[in-house]
């Protein structure tokens, strides 16, 4: 069995989806070493992984500092500019985390390195050491394709001759012009480690990774005639209910309600005035609808009688009771909801949220509000449309069936075994 080093982004949306994978790999006999945010030590250790913390000064989640305060430039930017700022931060972390990774690698001697699209360190170290690398894609794929517009544009795909001209032009402009400074920034980091340089970040980032495993299914993505060979969908790994989680005293209300609406904003763009409060207001006069808002860590005055709030509820415990999800579009949470056959109303405009929203539109699994701050009136109309038009539920159930056909843990294990055999073969050829 392999000695595996895992390190992904230190927030819930990147850590939580990987927990079932790590637990499954440990149960299969692998030795998993995980470098992560100190906030998730307990959750990571419960998987059977050995935990090592990020340097505390570079761990805003552990320090309790909101991301937009820790990296203030992020709050001032939107769309492509914000994505560029995030990527520059991720390149900075390669240097900030260097000593932590270097020490662990010397101690453990990992056989394989696993990262994600926001933690470049394990992917770079694997590349440096000539060891196999896997990118666990917990955000929509960063693929330049003739059939799609560039990541972050929020534009719908198109395969007609005219649309392919549009796509090629936009992909070139984004990768080689708008993000030229980002590519140069990243190449400075790569040159320090004597790694090959990028011609363009989006075009080349995953070319140097052995396997890109996407936490979704083809039915929740765009059709591409030029899908890279090293990319593979593995489905979202769905966690199991936590039997030790203590249910709140209102839990029985979930079974009494005719409709249950969950509203969730994730952990970064988490101003409750954006989506949570408009949803509570929109549905306050619907006596047959129970609204559950998570996570809520602040007092909400005049909470509607049909609303319930909590600082945390394991999604695997809650989603079986939910009929509709209102979300700002985290990739993991949206895929998980679809894994339970739940249609969505989505409103997000930061990070990767616009990309997730477009996939909701293309898959027919919900309605995109096209804003992160919808009015209660528009939200109510969208929610009513999803409840009254059966196509949204039918499409969500279609994806549920597709997701259930994937065994994420088995597919990750298979990729690990294939890569270890491939690299062992390389050693034999060299010898």
PDB file of N, CA and C in Angstrom, residues 263-302:
ATOM      1  N   UNK A 263     -31.247  26.851   2.976  1.00  0.00           N
ATOM      2  CA  UNK A 263     -30.490  27.964   2.403  1.00  0.00           C
ATOM      3  C   UNK A 263     -29.100  27.955   3.023  1.00  0.00           C
ATOM      4  N   UNK A 264     -28.097  27.974   2.158  1.00  0.00           N
ATOM      5  CA  UNK A 264     -26.710  27.829   2.597  1.00  0.00           C
ATOM      6  C   UNK A 264     -25.827  28.744   1.767  1.00  0.00           C
ATOM      7  N   UNK A 265     -24.866  29.409   2.432  1.00  0.00           N
ATOM      8  CA  UNK A 265     -23.976  30.339   1.729  1.00  0.00           C
ATOM      9  C   UNK A 265     -22.509  29.945   1.803  1.00  0.00           C
ATOM     10  N   UNK A 266     -22.196  28.817   2.403  1.00  0.00           N
ATOM     11  CA  UNK A 266     -20.796  28.450   2.479  1.00  0.00           C
ATOM     12  C   UNK A 266     -20.059  29.232   3.548  1.00  0.00           C
ATOM     13  N   UNK A 267     -18.739  29.388   3.362  1.00  0.00           N
ATOM     14  CA  UNK A 267     -17.902  29.918   4.442  1.00  0.00           C
ATOM     15  C   UNK A 267     -17.053  31.128   4.062  1.00  0.00           C
ATOM     16  N   UNK A 268     -17.027  31.503   2.785  1.00  0.00           N
ATOM     17  CA  UNK A 268     -16.211  32.657   2.387  1.00  0.00           C
ATOM     18  C   UNK A 268     -17.102  33.854   2.091  1.00  0.00           C
ATOM     19  N   UNK A 269     -17.962  33.744   1.076  1.00  0.00           N
ATOM     20  CA  UNK A 269     -18.933  34.805   0.795  1.00  0.00           C
ATOM     21  C   UNK A 269     -20.140  34.553   1.693  1.00  0.00           C
ATOM     22  N   UNK A 270     -20.020  34.931   2.975  1.00  0.00           N
ATOM     23  CA  UNK A 270     -20.985  34.470   3.966  1.00  0.00           C
ATOM     24  C   UNK A 270     -21.765  35.590   4.660  1.00  0.00           C
ATOM     25  N   UNK A 271     -21.937  36.723   4.002  1.00  0.00           N
ATOM     26  CA  UNK A 271     -22.778  37.788   4.538  1.00  0.00           C
ATOM     27  C   UNK A 271     -24.232  37.341   4.422  1.00  0.00           C
ATOM     28  N   UNK A 272     -24.907  37.129   5.540  1.00  0.00           N
ATOM     29  CA  UNK A 272     -26.257  36.570   5.502  1.00  0.00           C
ATOM     30  C   UNK A 272     -27.260  37.499   4.820  1.00  0.00           C
ATOM     31  N   UNK A 273     -26.878  38.755   4.619  1.00  0.00           N
ATOM     32  CA  UNK A 273     -27.775  39.678   3.906  1.00  0.00           C
ATOM     33  C   UNK A 273     -27.821  39.372   2.410  1.00  0.00           C
ATOM     34  N   UNK A 274     -26.850  38.608   1.906  1.00  0.00           N
ATOM     35  CA  UNK A 274     -26.810  38.308   0.477  1.00  0.00           C
ATOM     36  C   UNK A 274     -27.931  37.365   0.069  1.00  0.00           C
ATOM     37  N   UNK A 275     -28.046  36.242   0.762  1.00  0.00           N
ATOM     38  CA  UNK A 275     -28.956  35.190   0.315  1.00  0.00           C
ATOM     39  C   UNK A 275     -29.839  34.639   1.436  1.00  0.00           C
ATOM     40  N   UNK A 276     -29.279  34.512   2.620  1.00  0.00           N
ATOM     41  CA  UNK A 276     -30.034  33.893   3.719  1.00  0.00           C
ATOM     42  C   UNK A 276     -31.210  34.762   4.156  1.00  0.00           C
ATOM     43  N   UNK A 277     -30.960  36.027   4.431  1.00  0.00           N
ATOM     44  CA  UNK A 277     -32.058  36.890   4.875  1.00  0.00           C
ATOM     45  C   UNK A 277     -33.124  37.074   3.790  1.00  0.00           C
ATOM     46  N   UNK A 278     -32.750  37.303   2.520  1.00  0.00           N
ATOM     47  CA  UNK A 278     -33.792  37.394   1.487  1.00  0.00           C
ATOM     48  C   UNK A 278     -34.645  36.128   1.385  1.00  0.00           C
ATOM     49  N   UNK A 279     -34.031  34.948   1.614  1.00  0.00           N
ATOM     50  CA  UNK A 279     -34.801  33.705   1.552  1.00  0.00           C
ATOM     51  C   UNK A 279     -35.763  33.606   2.727  1.00  0.00           C
ATOM     52  N   UNK A 280     -35.292  33.965   3.920  1.00  0.00           N
ATOM     53  CA  UNK A 280     -36.165  33.940   5.093  1.00  0.00           C
ATOM     54  C   UNK A 280     -37.351  34.877   4.908  1.00  0.00           C
ATOM     55  N   UNK A 281     -37.072  36.044   4.337  1.00  0.00           N
ATOM     56  CA  UNK A 281     -38.148  37.019   4.098  1.00  0.00           C
ATOM     57  C   UNK A 281     -39.096  36.514   3.017  1.00  0.00           C
ATOM     58  N   UNK A 282     -38.545  35.939   1.960  1.00  0.00           N
ATOM     59  CA  UNK A 282     -39.353  35.479   0.828  1.00  0.00           C
ATOM     60  C   UNK A 282     -40.365  34.424   1.245  1.00  0.00           C
ATOM     61  N   UNK A 283     -39.985  33.567   2.193  1.00  0.00           N
ATOM     62  CA  UNK A 283     -40.824  32.419   2.531  1.00  0.00           C
ATOM     63  C   UNK A 283     -41.500  32.530   3.898  1.00  0.00           C
ATOM     64  N   UNK A 284     -41.427  33.688   4.529  1.00  0.00           N
ATOM     65  CA  UNK A 284     -41.929  33.822   5.906  1.00  0.00           C
ATOM     66  C   UNK A 284     -43.433  33.604   6.027  1.00  0.00           C
ATOM     67  N   UNK A 285     -44.172  33.805   4.944  1.00  0.00           N
ATOM     68  CA  UNK A 285     -45.631  33.647   5.002  1.00  0.00           C
ATOM     69  C   UNK A 285     -46.097  32.336   4.378  1.00  0.00           C
ATOM     70  N   UNK A 286     -45.164  31.381   4.199  1.00  0.00           N
ATOM     71  CA  UNK A 286     -45.511  30.084   3.625  1.00  0.00           C
ATOM     72  C   UNK A 286     -45.625  29.055   4.752  1.00  0.00           C
ATOM     73  N   UNK A 287     -46.825  28.829   5.271  1.00  0.00           N
ATOM     74  CA  UNK A 287     -46.973  27.978   6.456  1.00  0.00           C
ATOM     75  C   UNK A 287     -46.629  26.512   6.225  1.00  0.00           C
ATOM     76  N   UNK A 288     -46.680  26.062   4.958  1.00  0.00           N
ATOM     77  CA  UNK A 288     -46.378  24.651   4.689  1.00  0.00           C
ATOM     78  C   UNK A 288     -44.902  24.423   4.389  1.00  0.00           C
ATOM     79  N   UNK A 289     -44.085  25.490   4.491  1.00  0.00           N
ATOM     80  CA  UNK A 289     -42.666  25.409   4.139  1.00  0.00           C
ATOM     81  C   UNK A 289     -41.809  25.703   5.359  1.00  0.00           C
ATOM     82  N   UNK A 290     -40.886  24.801   5.644  1.00  0.00           N
ATOM     83  CA  UNK A 290     -39.910  25.018   6.708  1.00  0.00           C
ATOM     84  C   UNK A 290     -38.595  25.426   6.067  1.00  0.00           C
ATOM     85  N   UNK A 291     -38.022  26.529   6.544  1.00  0.00           N
ATOM     86  CA  UNK A 291     -36.759  27.037   6.004  1.00  0.00           C
ATOM     87  C   UNK A 291     -35.652  26.782   7.028  1.00  0.00           C
ATOM     88  N   UNK A 292     -34.606  26.096   6.592  1.00  0.00           N
ATOM     89  CA  UNK A 292     -33.462  25.825   7.460  1.00  0.00           C
ATOM     90  C   UNK A 292     -32.268  26.591   6.915  1.00  0.00           C
ATOM     91  N   UNK A 293     -31.653  27.415   7.749  1.00  0.00           N
ATOM     92  CA  UNK A 293     -30.506  28.226   7.334  1.00  0.00           C
ATOM     93  C   UNK A 293     -29.260  27.746   8.073  1.00  0.00           C
ATOM     94  N   UNK A 294     -28.221  27.377   7.303  1.00  0.00           N
ATOM     95  CA  UNK A 294     -26.970  26.867   7.864  1.00  0.00           C
ATOM     96  C   UNK A 294     -25.809  27.345   6.995  1.00  0.00           C
ATOM     97  N   UNK A 295     -24.673  27.754   7.533  1.00  0.00           N
ATOM     98  CA  UNK A 295     -24.429  27.943   8.962  1.00  0.00           C
ATOM     99  C   UNK A 295     -24.802  29.356   9.405  1.00  0.00           C
ATOM    100  N   UNK A 296     -25.368  29.470  10.570  1.00  0.00           N
ATOM    101  CA  UNK A 296     -25.712  30.763  11.163  1.00  0.00           C
ATOM    102  C   UNK A 296     -25.067  30.833  12.537  1.00  0.00           C
ATOM    103  N   UNK A 297     -24.168  31.775  12.713  1.00  0.00           N
ATOM    104  CA  UNK A 297     -23.469  31.914  13.991  1.00  0.00           C
ATOM    105  C   UNK A 297     -23.779  33.248  14.655  1.00  0.00           C
ATOM    106  N   UNK A 298     -24.824  33.918  14.188  1.00  0.00           N
ATOM    107  CA  UNK A 298     -25.191  35.209  14.760  1.00  0.00           C
ATOM    108  C   UNK A 298     -26.681  35.233  15.058  1.00  0.00           C
ATOM    109  N   UNK A 299     -27.063  36.130  15.908  1.00  0.00           N
ATOM    110  CA  UNK A 299     -28.464  36.264  16.282  1.00  0.00           C
ATOM    111  C   UNK A 299     -29.236  36.933  15.154  1.00  0.00           C
ATOM    112  N   UNK A 300     -30.380  36.360  14.782  1.00  0.00           N
ATOM    113  CA  UNK A 300     -31.250  36.956  13.765  1.00  0.00           C
ATOM    114  C   UNK A 300     -32.501  37.462  14.450  1.00  0.00           C
ATOM    115  N   UNK A 301     -32.674  38.765  14.540  1.00  0.00           N
ATOM    116  CA  UNK A 301     -33.875  39.296  15.198  1.00  0.00           C
ATOM    117  C   UNK A 301     -35.128  39.002  14.389  1.00  0.00           C
ATOM    118  N   UNK A 302     -36.228  38.777  15.081  1.00  0.00           N
ATOM    119  CA  UNK A 302     -37.525  38.535  14.435  1.00  0.00           C
ATOM    120  C   UNK A 302     -37.453  37.367  13.449  1.00  0.00           C
TER     121      UNK A 302
END
